[in-house]
Every structure is written in structure tokens, then in C-alpha cells.
mmCIF file of C-alpha atoms in Angstrom:
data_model
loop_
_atom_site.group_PDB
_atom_site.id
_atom_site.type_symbol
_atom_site.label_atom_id
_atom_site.label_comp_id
_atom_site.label_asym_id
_atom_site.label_seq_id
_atom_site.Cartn_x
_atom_site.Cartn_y
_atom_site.Cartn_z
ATOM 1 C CA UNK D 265 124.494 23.797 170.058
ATOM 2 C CA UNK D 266 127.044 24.015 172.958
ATOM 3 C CA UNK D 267 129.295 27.096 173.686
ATOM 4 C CA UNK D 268 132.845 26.028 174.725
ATOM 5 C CA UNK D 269 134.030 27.883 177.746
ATOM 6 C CA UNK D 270 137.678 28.962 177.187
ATOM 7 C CA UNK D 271 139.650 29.628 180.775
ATOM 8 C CA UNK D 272 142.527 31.846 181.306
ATOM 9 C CA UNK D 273 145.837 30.503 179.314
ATOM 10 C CA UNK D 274 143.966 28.111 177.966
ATOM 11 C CA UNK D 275 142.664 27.307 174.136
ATOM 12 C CA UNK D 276 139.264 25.353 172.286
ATOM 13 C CA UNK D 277 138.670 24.519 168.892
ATOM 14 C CA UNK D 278 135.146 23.386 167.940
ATOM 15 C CA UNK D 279 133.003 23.239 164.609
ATOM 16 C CA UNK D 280 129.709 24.084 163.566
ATOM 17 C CA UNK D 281 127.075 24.493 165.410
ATOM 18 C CA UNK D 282 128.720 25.213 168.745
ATOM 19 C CA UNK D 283 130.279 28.301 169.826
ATOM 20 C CA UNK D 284 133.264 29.525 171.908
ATOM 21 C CA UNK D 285 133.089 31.493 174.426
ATOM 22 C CA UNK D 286 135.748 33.513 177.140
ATOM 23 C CA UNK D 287 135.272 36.076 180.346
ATOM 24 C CA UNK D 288 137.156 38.129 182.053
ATOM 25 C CA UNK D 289 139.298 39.868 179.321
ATOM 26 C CA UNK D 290 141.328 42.366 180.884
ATOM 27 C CA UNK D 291 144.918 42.793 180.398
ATOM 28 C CA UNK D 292 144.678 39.895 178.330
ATOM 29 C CA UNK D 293 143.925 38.801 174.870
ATOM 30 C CA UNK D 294 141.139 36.763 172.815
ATOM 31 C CA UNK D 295 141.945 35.486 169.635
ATOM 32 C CA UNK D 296 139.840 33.675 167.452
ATOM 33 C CA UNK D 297 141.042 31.837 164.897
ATOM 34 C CA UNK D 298 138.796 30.072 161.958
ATOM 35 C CA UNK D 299 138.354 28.419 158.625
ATOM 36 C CA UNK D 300 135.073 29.641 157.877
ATOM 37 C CA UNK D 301 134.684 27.061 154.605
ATOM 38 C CA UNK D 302 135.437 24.214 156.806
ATOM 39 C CA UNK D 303 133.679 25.662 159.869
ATOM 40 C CA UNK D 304 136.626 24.846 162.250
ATOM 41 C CA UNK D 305 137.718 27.520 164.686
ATOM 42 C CA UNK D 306 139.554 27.948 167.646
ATOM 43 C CA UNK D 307 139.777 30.793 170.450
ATOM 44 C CA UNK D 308 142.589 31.477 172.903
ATOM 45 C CA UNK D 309 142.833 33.406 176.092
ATOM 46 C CA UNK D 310 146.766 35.041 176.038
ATOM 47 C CA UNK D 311 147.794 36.150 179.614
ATOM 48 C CA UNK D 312 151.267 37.262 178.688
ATOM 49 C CA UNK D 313 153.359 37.802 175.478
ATOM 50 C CA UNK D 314 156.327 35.552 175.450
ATOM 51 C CA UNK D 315 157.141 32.549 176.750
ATOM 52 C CA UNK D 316 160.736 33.327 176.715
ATOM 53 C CA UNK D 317 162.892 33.551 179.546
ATOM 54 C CA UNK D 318 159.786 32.304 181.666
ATOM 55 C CA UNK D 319 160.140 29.485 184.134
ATOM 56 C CA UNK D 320 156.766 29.023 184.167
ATOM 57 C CA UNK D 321 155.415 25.556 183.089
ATOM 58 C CA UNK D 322 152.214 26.280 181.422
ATOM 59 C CA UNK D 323 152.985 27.243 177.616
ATOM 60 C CA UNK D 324 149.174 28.134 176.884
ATOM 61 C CA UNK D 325 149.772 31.451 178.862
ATOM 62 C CA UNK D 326 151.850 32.803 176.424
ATOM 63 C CA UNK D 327 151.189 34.213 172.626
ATOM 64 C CA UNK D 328 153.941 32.334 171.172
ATOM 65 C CA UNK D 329 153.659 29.004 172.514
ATOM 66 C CA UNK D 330 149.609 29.132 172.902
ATOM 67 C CA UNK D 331 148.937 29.784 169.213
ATOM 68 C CA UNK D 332 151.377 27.744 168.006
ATOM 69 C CA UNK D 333 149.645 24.535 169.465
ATOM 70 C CA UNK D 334 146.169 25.823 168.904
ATOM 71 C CA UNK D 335 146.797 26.449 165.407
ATOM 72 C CA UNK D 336 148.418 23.050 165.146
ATOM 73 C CA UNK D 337 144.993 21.610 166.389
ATOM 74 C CA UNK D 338 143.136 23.657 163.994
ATOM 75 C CA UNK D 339 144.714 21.686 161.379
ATOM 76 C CA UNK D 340 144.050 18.633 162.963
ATOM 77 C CA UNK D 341 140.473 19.386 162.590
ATOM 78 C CA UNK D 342 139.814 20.474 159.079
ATOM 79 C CA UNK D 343 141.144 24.038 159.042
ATOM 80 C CA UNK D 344 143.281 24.548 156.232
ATOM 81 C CA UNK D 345 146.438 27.404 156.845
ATOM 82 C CA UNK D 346 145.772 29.488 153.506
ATOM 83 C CA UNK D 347 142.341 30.203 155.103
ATOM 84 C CA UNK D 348 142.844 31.131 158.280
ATOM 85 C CA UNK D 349 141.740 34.535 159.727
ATOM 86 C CA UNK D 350 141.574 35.926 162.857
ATOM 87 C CA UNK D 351 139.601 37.950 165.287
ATOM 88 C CA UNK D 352 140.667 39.291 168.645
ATOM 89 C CA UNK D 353 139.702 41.904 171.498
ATOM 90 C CA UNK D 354 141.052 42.204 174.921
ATOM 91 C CA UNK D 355 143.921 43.831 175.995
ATOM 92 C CA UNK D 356 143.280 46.614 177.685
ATOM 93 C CA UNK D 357 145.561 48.680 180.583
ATOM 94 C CA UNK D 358 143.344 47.790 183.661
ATOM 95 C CA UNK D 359 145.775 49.835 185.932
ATOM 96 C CA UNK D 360 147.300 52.832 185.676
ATOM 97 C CA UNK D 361 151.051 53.267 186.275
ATOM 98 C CA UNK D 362 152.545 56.919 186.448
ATOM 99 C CA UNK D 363 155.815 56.643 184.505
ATOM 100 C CA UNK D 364 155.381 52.591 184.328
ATOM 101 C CA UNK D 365 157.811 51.316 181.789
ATOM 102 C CA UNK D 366 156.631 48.988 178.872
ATOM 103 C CA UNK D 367 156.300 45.916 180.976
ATOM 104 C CA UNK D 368 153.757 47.624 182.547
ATOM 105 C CA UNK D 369 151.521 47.839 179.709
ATOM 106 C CA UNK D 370 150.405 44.015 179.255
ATOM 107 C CA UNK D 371 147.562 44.737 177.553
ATOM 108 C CA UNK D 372 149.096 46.285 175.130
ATOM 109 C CA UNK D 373 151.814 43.976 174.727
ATOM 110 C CA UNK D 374 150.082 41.018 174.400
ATOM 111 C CA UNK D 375 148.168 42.654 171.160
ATOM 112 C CA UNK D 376 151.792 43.446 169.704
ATOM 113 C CA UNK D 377 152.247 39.742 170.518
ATOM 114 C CA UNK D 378 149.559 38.281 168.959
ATOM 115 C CA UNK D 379 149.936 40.386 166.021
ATOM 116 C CA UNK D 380 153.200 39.183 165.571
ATOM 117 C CA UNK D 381 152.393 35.479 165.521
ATOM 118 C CA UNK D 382 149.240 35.563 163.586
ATOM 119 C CA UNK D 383 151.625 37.913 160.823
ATOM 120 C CA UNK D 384 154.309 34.956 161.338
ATOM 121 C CA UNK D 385 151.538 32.397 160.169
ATOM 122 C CA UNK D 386 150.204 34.333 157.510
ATOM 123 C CA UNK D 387 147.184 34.961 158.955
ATOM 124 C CA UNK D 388 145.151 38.303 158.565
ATOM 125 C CA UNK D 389 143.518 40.120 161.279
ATOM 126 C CA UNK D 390 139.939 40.740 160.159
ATOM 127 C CA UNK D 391 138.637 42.546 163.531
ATOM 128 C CA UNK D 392 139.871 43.783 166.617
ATOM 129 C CA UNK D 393 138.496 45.749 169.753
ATOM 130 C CA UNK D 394 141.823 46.288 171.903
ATOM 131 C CA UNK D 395 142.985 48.754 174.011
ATOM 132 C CA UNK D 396 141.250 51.001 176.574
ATOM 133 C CA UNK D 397 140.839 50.152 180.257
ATOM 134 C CA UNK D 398 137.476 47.767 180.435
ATOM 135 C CA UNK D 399 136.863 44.288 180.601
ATOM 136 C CA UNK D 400 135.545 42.446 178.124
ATOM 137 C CA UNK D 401 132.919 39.099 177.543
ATOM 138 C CA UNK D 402 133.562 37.419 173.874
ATOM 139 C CA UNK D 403 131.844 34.801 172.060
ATOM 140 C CA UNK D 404 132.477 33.558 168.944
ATOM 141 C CA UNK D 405 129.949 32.344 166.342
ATOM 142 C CA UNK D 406 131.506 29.772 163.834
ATOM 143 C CA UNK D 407 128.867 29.987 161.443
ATOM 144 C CA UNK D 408 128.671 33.366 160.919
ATOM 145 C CA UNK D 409 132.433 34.696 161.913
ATOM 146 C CA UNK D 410 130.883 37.118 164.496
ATOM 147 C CA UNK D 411 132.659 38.023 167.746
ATOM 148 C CA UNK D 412 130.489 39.007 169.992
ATOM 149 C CA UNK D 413 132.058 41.581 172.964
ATOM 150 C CA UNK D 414 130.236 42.821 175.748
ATOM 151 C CA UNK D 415 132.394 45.428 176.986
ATOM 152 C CA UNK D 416 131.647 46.184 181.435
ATOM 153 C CA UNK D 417 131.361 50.107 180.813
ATOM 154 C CA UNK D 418 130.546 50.465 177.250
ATOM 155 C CA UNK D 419 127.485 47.783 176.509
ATOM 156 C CA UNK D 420 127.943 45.226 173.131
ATOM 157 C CA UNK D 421 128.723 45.255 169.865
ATOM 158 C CA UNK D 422 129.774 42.660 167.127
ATOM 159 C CA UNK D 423 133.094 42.560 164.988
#
């Protein structure tokens, strides 16, 4: 068994038995996406919402453009669309911001985001630990469909 380390605006898909795996959560998001009959998943690590209007070259930083070609791999490998579900955490509002409009609030944002795309794809969010203002650790196990979060000030838990 092998655990798959995802980095920042980046995404993995493996199968059965290994694991995926991504740290430093803060602002942005982890979403896990999997077929659990076929044992296929994949896990992303959103920095920002939208790749629009960005000049930025890398499209795996972005909700929209990320998900869009992990899910395409996730096909690739044996997940079929009608079974997809997802899991996600992240997200939180690392800094505070007195009076900070809503670009401020990336965290946030990038959980509207995702929720928007995965609801575009027809694909139901099972679990989710967003918000609040701590880090977070996730793994994901493929076999059983547990996310793993170990949160800096508040210990572990499993969605």
C-alpha cells in the first residue's frame, strides 16, 4: 500500500490499496472524489475558485479547471460518473480582515466553488469539514471511503 502525496494545485487518482493523501489545508480546499464499486478515486488540492479572468498558467489551482481534468482522469481509470461522490474539508479563513470584502474570504469561496462544480457534475457531497480558521492534514482511504482530517488545534476525526 502506498499513499499518494497530493501538492498544492495539484490532483492524484489511485485505486485500491493505496491511499491519497494532502497537508497544509488552509484557505484551501480538499476534495475527494471516488467510485467506491470500482475502487477508483481521486483527491485535489483547490487554491483558488475560478480560473477566470486569471493570467495564471497553471489550471490545477483553480476549482473549475482542476476538477474538470481530474474527473476526466477518473473516468479514464474505471470510475463511472453516475457513481461518483465526494468528500472535502479545508477551507478555512486563516486571517482575519476587519471589513475585508468577499475576496477576502478564500476559504470560503473556494467551498462555494467546489460545491458548484461537483453540483454541475452531478455529484453529491457525502462529507465535509470546512470553515473555521485551522489547518488541516487529510487522507483518504479508497477502500473504506474514510477521510481522515487531523485538524492543528482541534485533534482528528473521520468523515
Amino acid at each position: 500500500m502506498n499513499t499518494l502525496i497530493v501538492g498544492m494545485a495539484d490532483y492524484k487518482i489511485c485505486k485500491v490499496p493505496d491511499s491519497l493523501m494532502t497537508i497544509g489545508l488552509g484557505s484551501c480546499l480538499g476534495v475527494c472524489v471516488y467510485d467506491q464499486m470500482s475502487k477508483v478515486a481521486g483527491m485535489a488540492h483547490i487554491m483558488l475558485p475560478s480560473s477566470r479572468d486569471i493570467l495564471e498558467n497553471n489550471p490545477l489551482k483553480y476549482a473549475d479547471t482542476c476538477l474538470q481534468a481530474m474527473l476526466e482522469d477518473i473516468k479514464k481509470s474505471g470510475g463511472v460518473p453516475s457513481r461518483l461522490k465526494a468528500k472535502m474539508a479545508g477551507g478555512a479563513q486563516m486571517f482575519s480582515f476587519g471589513g475585508g470584502t468577499s475576496t477576502m474570504h478564500i476559504g470560503e469561496n473556494n467551498t462555494q466553488a467546489v460545491t458548484k462544480e461537483l453540483k454541475k457534475y452531478g455529484i453529491p457531497i457525502i462529507a465535509q469539514d470546512v470553515g473555521g480558521n485551522a489547518g488541516r492534514t487529510i487522507t483518504f482511504d479508497i477502500e473504506t471511503a474514510d477521510l481522515h482530517i487531523k485538524t492543528v488545534k482541534a485533534g482528528g476525526k473521520v468523515i
